[in-house]
mmCIF file of N, CA and C in Angstrom:
data_model
loop_
_atom_site.group_PDB
_atom_site.id
_atom_site.type_symbol
_atom_site.label_atom_id
_atom_site.label_comp_id
_atom_site.label_asym_id
_atom_site.label_seq_id
_atom_site.Cartn_x
_atom_site.Cartn_y
_atom_site.Cartn_z
ATOM 1 N N MET A 1 0.539 -0.998 0.118
ATOM 2 C CA MET A 1 0.053 0.031 0.301
ATOM 3 C C MET A 1 0.786 1.485 -0.107
ATOM 4 N N SER A 2 0.684 2.218 -0.297
ATOM 5 C CA SER A 2 1.281 3.453 -0.502
ATOM 6 C C SER A 2 0.608 4.594 0.309
ATOM 7 N N GLN A 3 1.853 5.397 0.858
ATOM 8 C CA GLN A 3 0.435 6.100 1.485
ATOM 9 C C GLN A 3 0.453 7.619 0.834
ATOM 10 N N VAL A 4 -0.838 8.401 1.470
ATOM 11 C CA VAL A 4 -1.179 9.074 1.320
ATOM 12 C C VAL A 4 -1.058 10.448 1.777
ATOM 13 N N ASP A 5 -0.191 11.723 1.092
ATOM 14 C CA ASP A 5 0.016 13.228 2.037
ATOM 15 C C ASP A 5 -1.248 13.275 2.836
ATOM 16 N N GLY A 6 -0.218 13.520 4.272
ATOM 17 C CA GLY A 6 -1.251 13.667 5.203
ATOM 18 C C GLY A 6 -2.089 13.279 5.825
ATOM 19 N N TYR A 7 -2.201 11.964 5.531
ATOM 20 C CA TYR A 7 -2.760 11.071 6.378
ATOM 21 C C TYR A 7 -1.453 9.474 6.872
ATOM 22 N N LYS A 8 -1.296 9.377 8.213
ATOM 23 C CA LYS A 8 -0.638 8.227 8.732
ATOM 24 C C LYS A 8 -0.791 7.540 8.516
ATOM 25 N N HIS A 9 -2.467 6.835 8.784
ATOM 26 C CA HIS A 9 -3.089 5.352 9.296
ATOM 27 C C HIS A 9 -3.833 5.320 7.487
ATOM 28 N N LEU A 10 -3.839 6.279 7.072
ATOM 29 C CA LEU A 10 -4.392 5.553 5.613
ATOM 30 C C LEU A 10 -3.597 5.442 4.646
ATOM 31 N N ARG A 11 -4.062 4.131 3.378
ATOM 32 C CA ARG A 11 -2.979 4.354 2.456
ATOM 33 C C ARG A 11 -3.492 4.060 0.946
ATOM 34 N N ALA A 12 -3.472 4.106 0.368
ATOM 35 C CA ALA A 12 -4.157 3.823 -1.315
ATOM 36 C C ALA A 12 -3.346 2.688 -1.211
ATOM 37 N N ARG A 13 -4.908 1.534 -1.999
ATOM 38 C CA ARG A 13 -4.319 0.069 -2.651
ATOM 39 C C ARG A 13 -4.305 0.696 -4.127
ATOM 40 N N PRO A 14 -3.390 0.317 -4.785
ATOM 41 C CA PRO A 14 -3.377 0.426 -6.432
ATOM 42 C C PRO A 14 -4.167 -0.945 -7.397
ATOM 43 N N ASP A 15 -3.442 -2.299 -6.563
ATOM 44 C CA ASP A 15 -4.627 -3.426 -7.165
ATOM 45 C C ASP A 15 -5.825 -3.568 -6.749
ATOM 46 N N ASN A 16 -6.494 -2.442 -5.690
ATOM 47 C CA ASN A 16 -7.942 -2.906 -5.584
ATOM 48 C C ASN A 16 -8.661 -2.260 -6.439
ATOM 49 N N TRP A 17 -9.906 -2.624 -6.601
ATOM 50 C CA TRP A 17 -10.784 -1.510 -7.998
ATOM 51 C C TRP A 17 -11.165 -0.918 -6.831
ATOM 52 N N ARG A 18 -11.750 -0.702 -5.802
ATOM 53 C CA ARG A 18 -11.877 0.351 -4.760
ATOM 54 C C ARG A 18 -10.943 1.502 -4.908
ATOM 55 N N LYS A 19 -11.653 3.005 -4.774
ATOM 56 C CA LYS A 19 -10.635 4.124 -5.081
ATOM 57 C C LYS A 19 -9.768 4.625 -3.475
ATOM 58 N N GLN A 20 -11.528 4.200 -2.565
ATOM 59 C CA GLN A 20 -11.213 5.393 -1.440
ATOM 60 C C GLN A 20 -9.281 4.777 -0.982
ATOM 61 N N LEU A 21 -9.311 5.167 0.497
ATOM 62 C CA LEU A 21 -7.980 5.055 0.664
ATOM 63 C C LEU A 21 -8.575 3.275 2.413
ATOM 64 N N TRP A 22 -7.811 2.574 2.099
ATOM 65 C CA TRP A 22 -7.737 2.060 3.853
ATOM 66 C C TRP A 22 -6.775 2.149 4.286
ATOM 67 N N PHE A 23 -7.178 1.205 5.362
ATOM 68 C CA PHE A 23 -6.237 1.788 6.660
ATOM 69 C C PHE A 23 -4.843 0.639 7.252
ATOM 70 N N LYS A 24 -3.657 1.169 7.003
ATOM 71 C CA LYS A 24 -2.726 0.461 7.508
ATOM 72 C C LYS A 24 -2.548 -0.285 7.936
ATOM 73 N N ASP A 25 -2.324 -1.665 7.305
ATOM 74 C CA ASP A 25 -2.015 -2.885 8.338
ATOM 75 C C ASP A 25 -3.372 -3.830 9.031
ATOM 76 N N ARG A 26 -4.571 -3.364 7.987
ATOM 77 C CA ARG A 26 -5.665 -3.897 8.278
ATOM 78 C C ARG A 26 -6.578 -3.862 6.630
ATOM 79 N N ASN A 27 -7.702 -4.977 6.328
ATOM 80 C CA ASN A 27 -8.525 -4.973 5.858
ATOM 81 C C ASN A 27 -9.841 -4.791 5.947
ATOM 82 N N MET A 28 -9.601 -3.250 5.788
ATOM 83 C CA MET A 28 -10.577 -2.201 5.866
ATOM 84 C C MET A 28 -10.222 -1.085 5.528
ATOM 85 N N ASN A 29 -11.047 -0.800 4.466
ATOM 86 C CA ASN A 29 -11.464 1.017 4.007
ATOM 87 C C ASN A 29 -11.715 2.099 5.226
ATOM 88 N N VAL A 30 -12.128 3.022 4.177
ATOM 89 C CA VAL A 30 -13.072 3.957 5.341
ATOM 90 C C VAL A 30 -13.761 3.894 5.239
ATOM 91 N N TRP A 31 -14.671 3.340 4.271
ATOM 92 C CA TRP A 31 -16.319 3.762 4.703
ATOM 93 C C TRP A 31 -16.610 2.438 5.433
ATOM 94 N N HIS A 32 -15.924 1.031 5.456
ATOM 95 C CA HIS A 32 -15.998 0.214 6.696
ATOM 96 C C HIS A 32 -16.405 0.992 7.597
ATOM 97 N N VAL A 33 -15.786 1.752 8.243
ATOM 98 C CA VAL A 33 -15.813 2.316 9.589
ATOM 99 C C VAL A 33 -16.150 3.870 10.085
ATOM 100 N N VAL A 34 -16.355 4.520 8.615
ATOM 101 C CA VAL A 34 -17.806 5.016 8.554
ATOM 102 C C VAL A 34 -19.260 4.594 8.632
ATOM 103 N N SER A 35 -19.464 3.592 7.783
ATOM 104 C CA SER A 35 -20.315 3.326 8.155
ATOM 105 C C SER A 35 -21.180 2.553 9.082
ATOM 106 N N VAL A 36 -20.163 1.757 9.879
ATOM 107 C CA VAL A 36 -20.677 1.257 11.098
ATOM 108 C C VAL A 36 -20.879 2.105 11.867
ATOM 109 N N MET A 37 -19.674 3.347 11.866
ATOM 110 C CA MET A 37 -19.777 4.562 13.411
ATOM 111 C C MET A 37 -21.503 5.454 13.103
ATOM 112 N N LEU A 38 -21.581 5.764 11.841
ATOM 113 C CA LEU A 38 -23.274 5.904 11.770
ATOM 114 C C LEU A 38 -23.610 5.655 11.947
ATOM 115 N N ALA A 39 -23.941 3.840 11.483
ATOM 116 C CA ALA A 39 -25.145 3.553 11.989
ATOM 117 C C ALA A 39 -25.540 3.125 12.828
ATOM 118 N N ASN A 40 -24.214 2.633 14.154
ATOM 119 C CA ASN A 40 -24.604 2.436 15.394
ATOM 120 C C ASN A 40 -24.481 3.910 16.427
ATOM 121 N N GLY A 41 -24.558 5.210 15.920
ATOM 122 C CA GLY A 41 -24.385 6.184 16.196
ATOM 123 C C GLY A 41 -23.034 6.199 17.432
ATOM 124 N N GLU A 42 -22.177 6.297 17.234
ATOM 125 C CA GLU A 42 -20.450 5.896 17.703
ATOM 126 C C GLU A 42 -20.228 7.236 17.809
ATOM 127 N N THR A 43 -19.560 7.486 19.050
ATOM 128 C CA THR A 43 -18.577 8.945 18.959
ATOM 129 C C THR A 43 -17.318 8.381 18.263
ATOM 130 N N PRO A 44 -16.254 9.098 17.425
ATOM 131 C CA PRO A 44 -15.352 8.262 16.604
ATOM 132 C C PRO A 44 -13.909 7.949 18.592
ATOM 133 N N GLU A 45 -14.442 8.335 19.326
ATOM 134 C CA GLU A 45 -14.129 7.668 20.054
ATOM 135 C C GLU A 45 -14.543 6.397 20.647
ATOM 136 N N GLU A 46 -15.552 6.158 20.619
ATOM 137 C CA GLU A 46 -16.584 4.533 20.843
ATOM 138 C C GLU A 46 -15.461 3.541 19.367
ATOM 139 N N THR A 47 -15.493 4.360 18.431
ATOM 140 C CA THR A 47 -15.630 3.610 17.206
ATOM 141 C C THR A 47 -13.952 3.219 17.721
ATOM 142 N N ALA A 48 -13.277 4.116 17.727
ATOM 143 C CA ALA A 48 -11.826 3.501 17.537
ATOM 144 C C ALA A 48 -11.675 2.609 18.933
ATOM 145 N N LYS A 49 -12.404 2.606 20.585
ATOM 146 C CA LYS A 49 -12.543 1.268 21.693
ATOM 147 C C LYS A 49 -12.687 0.272 20.686
ATOM 148 N N CYS A 50 -13.880 0.513 20.092
ATOM 149 C CA CYS A 50 -14.859 -0.692 20.116
ATOM 150 C C CYS A 50 -13.775 -2.094 18.787
ATOM 151 N N ARG A 51 -12.751 -0.687 17.674
ATOM 152 C CA ARG A 51 -12.912 -1.355 16.972
ATOM 153 C C ARG A 51 -10.745 -1.525 17.027
ATOM 154 N N GLY A 52 -10.340 -1.303 17.778
ATOM 155 C CA GLY A 52 -8.742 -1.584 18.950
ATOM 156 C C GLY A 52 -8.046 -0.513 17.889
ATOM 157 N N MET A 53 -8.180 0.791 17.547
ATOM 158 C CA MET A 53 -7.799 1.195 16.201
ATOM 159 C C MET A 53 -7.327 2.420 17.351
ATOM 160 N N PRO A 54 -6.553 3.398 16.919
ATOM 161 C CA PRO A 54 -6.043 4.217 17.586
ATOM 162 C C PRO A 54 -7.160 5.563 17.163
ATOM 163 N N LEU A 55 -7.855 6.390 17.815
ATOM 164 C CA LEU A 55 -8.628 7.404 17.704
ATOM 165 C C LEU A 55 -8.127 8.731 17.247
ATOM 166 N N GLU A 56 -6.685 8.507 16.653
ATOM 167 C CA GLU A 56 -5.556 9.560 15.200
ATOM 168 C C GLU A 56 -6.674 8.566 14.032
ATOM 169 N N ALA A 57 -6.937 7.528 14.412
ATOM 170 C CA ALA A 57 -7.139 6.751 12.590
ATOM 171 C C ALA A 57 -8.478 6.973 12.595
ATOM 172 N N VAL A 58 -9.601 7.591 13.562
ATOM 173 C CA VAL A 58 -10.778 6.726 12.886
ATOM 174 C C VAL A 58 -10.556 8.796 12.263
ATOM 175 N N LEU A 59 -10.426 9.295 12.860
ATOM 176 C CA LEU A 59 -10.121 10.976 12.548
ATOM 177 C C LEU A 59 -9.939 11.297 11.579
ATOM 178 N N GLU A 60 -8.670 10.466 10.896
ATOM 179 C CA GLU A 60 -8.411 10.429 10.059
ATOM 180 C C GLU A 60 -9.671 10.159 8.960
ATOM 181 N N ALA A 61 -10.151 8.939 8.802
ATOM 182 C CA ALA A 61 -11.405 8.466 8.290
ATOM 183 C C ALA A 61 -11.999 9.306 8.144
ATOM 184 N N LEU A 62 -12.871 9.718 9.610
ATOM 185 C CA LEU A 62 -13.912 11.173 8.971
ATOM 186 C C LEU A 62 -13.110 12.465 8.358
ATOM 187 N N ASP A 63 -12.093 12.669 8.028
ATOM 188 C CA ASP A 63 -11.978 13.753 7.112
ATOM 189 C C ASP A 63 -11.594 13.251 6.093
ATOM 190 N N TYR A 64 -10.827 12.538 5.742
ATOM 191 C CA TYR A 64 -11.208 12.313 4.305
ATOM 192 C C TYR A 64 -12.147 11.862 3.889
ATOM 193 N N TYR A 65 -13.333 10.996 4.809
ATOM 194 C CA TYR A 65 -14.458 10.993 3.746
ATOM 195 C C TYR A 65 -15.543 12.225 3.878
ATOM 196 N N GLY A 66 -15.318 13.070 4.795
ATOM 197 C CA GLY A 66 -15.954 14.406 3.808
ATOM 198 C C GLY A 66 -15.460 15.121 3.310
ATOM 199 N N LYS A 67 -13.814 15.037 2.609
ATOM 200 C CA LYS A 67 -13.213 15.822 1.255
ATOM 201 C C LYS A 67 -13.780 14.712 0.338
ATOM 202 N N HIS A 68 -13.697 13.266 1.070
ATOM 203 C CA HIS A 68 -14.405 12.986 -0.739
ATOM 204 C C HIS A 68 -15.881 12.387 -0.165
ATOM 205 N N LYS A 69 -16.547 12.158 -0.192
ATOM 206 C CA LYS A 69 -17.837 11.656 -0.256
ATOM 207 C C LYS A 69 -17.981 11.229 -1.489
ATOM 208 N N ASP A 70 -17.615 11.615 -3.146
ATOM 209 C CA ASP A 70 -18.514 11.307 -3.736
ATOM 210 C C ASP A 70 -17.425 10.029 -4.499
ATOM 211 N N THR A 71 -15.938 10.475 -4.019
ATOM 212 C CA THR A 71 -15.299 8.514 -4.658
ATOM 213 C C THR A 71 -15.899 7.814 -3.636
ATOM 214 N N VAL A 72 -16.385 7.629 -2.322
ATOM 215 C CA VAL A 72 -16.513 6.771 -1.443
ATOM 216 C C VAL A 72 -18.173 6.250 -1.894
ATOM 217 N N ARG A 73 -18.585 7.031 -2.141
ATOM 218 C CA ARG A 73 -20.101 6.718 -2.673
ATOM 219 C C ARG A 73 -20.167 6.308 -3.995
ATOM 220 N N ALA A 74 -19.071 6.311 -4.776
ATOM 221 C CA ALA A 74 -18.891 5.562 -5.877
ATOM 222 C C ALA A 74 -18.104 4.194 -6.444
ATOM 223 N N ASP A 75 -17.855 4.435 -4.970
ATOM 224 C CA ASP A 75 -17.436 2.594 -4.762
ATOM 225 C C ASP A 75 -18.131 2.167 -3.884
ATOM 226 N N VAL A 76 -19.499 2.381 -2.800
ATOM 227 C CA VAL A 76 -20.277 1.828 -2.870
ATOM 228 C C VAL A 76 -21.530 1.126 -3.291
ATOM 229 N N GLU A 77 -21.836 2.397 -4.496
ATOM 230 C CA GLU A 77 -22.356 1.560 -5.790
ATOM 231 C C GLU A 77 -22.014 0.802 -6.354
ATOM 232 N N GLU A 78 -20.319 0.964 -7.184
ATOM 233 C CA GLU A 78 -19.842 -0.278 -7.639
ATOM 234 C C GLU A 78 -20.130 -1.290 -7.227
ATOM 235 N N GLU A 79 -19.524 -1.442 -5.387
ATOM 236 C CA GLU A 79 -19.986 -2.699 -4.909
ATOM 237 C C GLU A 79 -21.481 -3.089 -5.051
ATOM 238 N N GLY A 80 -22.248 -2.408 -5.244
ATOM 239 C CA GLY A 80 -24.419 -3.157 -4.919
ATOM 240 C C GLY A 80 -24.055 -3.360 -6.176
ATOM 241 N N ARG A 81 -23.711 -2.594 -7.483
ATOM 242 C CA ARG A 81 -24.001 -3.360 -8.820
ATOM 243 C C ARG A 81 -23.123 -4.824 -8.716
ATOM 244 N N ARG A 82 -21.729 -4.652 -8.334
ATOM 245 C CA ARG A 82 -21.006 -6.098 -8.592
ATOM 246 C C ARG A 82 -21.687 -7.309 -7.775
ATOM 247 N N LEU A 83 -22.546 -6.848 -6.949
ATOM 248 C CA LEU A 83 -23.358 -7.677 -6.396
ATOM 249 C C LEU A 83 -24.540 -8.207 -6.999
ATOM 250 N N ARG A 84 -24.430 -7.188 -7.224
ATOM 251 C CA ARG A 84 -25.859 -7.620 -7.957
ATOM 252 C C ARG A 84 -25.830 -8.609 -9.212
ATOM 253 N N GLN A 85 -24.911 -8.127 -9.722
ATOM 254 C CA GLN A 85 -24.401 -9.192 -10.512
ATOM 255 C C GLN A 85 -23.682 -10.027 -10.366
ATOM 256 N N ALA A 86 -23.729 -10.491 -9.281
ATOM 257 C CA ALA A 86 -23.492 -12.676 -9.095
ATOM 258 C C ALA A 86 -24.463 -12.670 -8.275
ATOM 259 N N GLY A 87 -25.631 -11.932 -8.372
ATOM 260 C CA GLY A 87 -26.692 -12.598 -7.723
ATOM 261 C C GLY A 87 -26.713 -12.675 -5.958
ATOM 262 N N LEU A 88 -26.027 -11.857 -5.857
ATOM 263 C CA LEU A 88 -25.820 -11.666 -3.916
ATOM 264 C C LEU A 88 -26.833 -10.686 -3.379
ATOM 265 N N LEU A 89 -27.882 -9.920 -4.309
ATOM 266 C CA LEU A 89 -28.545 -9.024 -3.953
ATOM 267 C C LEU A 89 -29.645 -9.199 -4.764
#
């Protein structure tokens, strides 16, 4: 994974079709954390504790999401398309 300027815990994964960033040393992208946090009504602190990650990592994900919602949304839509095509939705 290659490091993206300004983020300590997030990395690009050019080997993956998703364009959003991923957490370093985890098979988890920004939307995985943000969507669970929003769905559960968690604070960033709660999310960090529940996921065993530094608060700074969760805050980076929120920052990235706020700046790149279109990229994340496009990934979510593409994933839905792929799941429907495979007959899984």
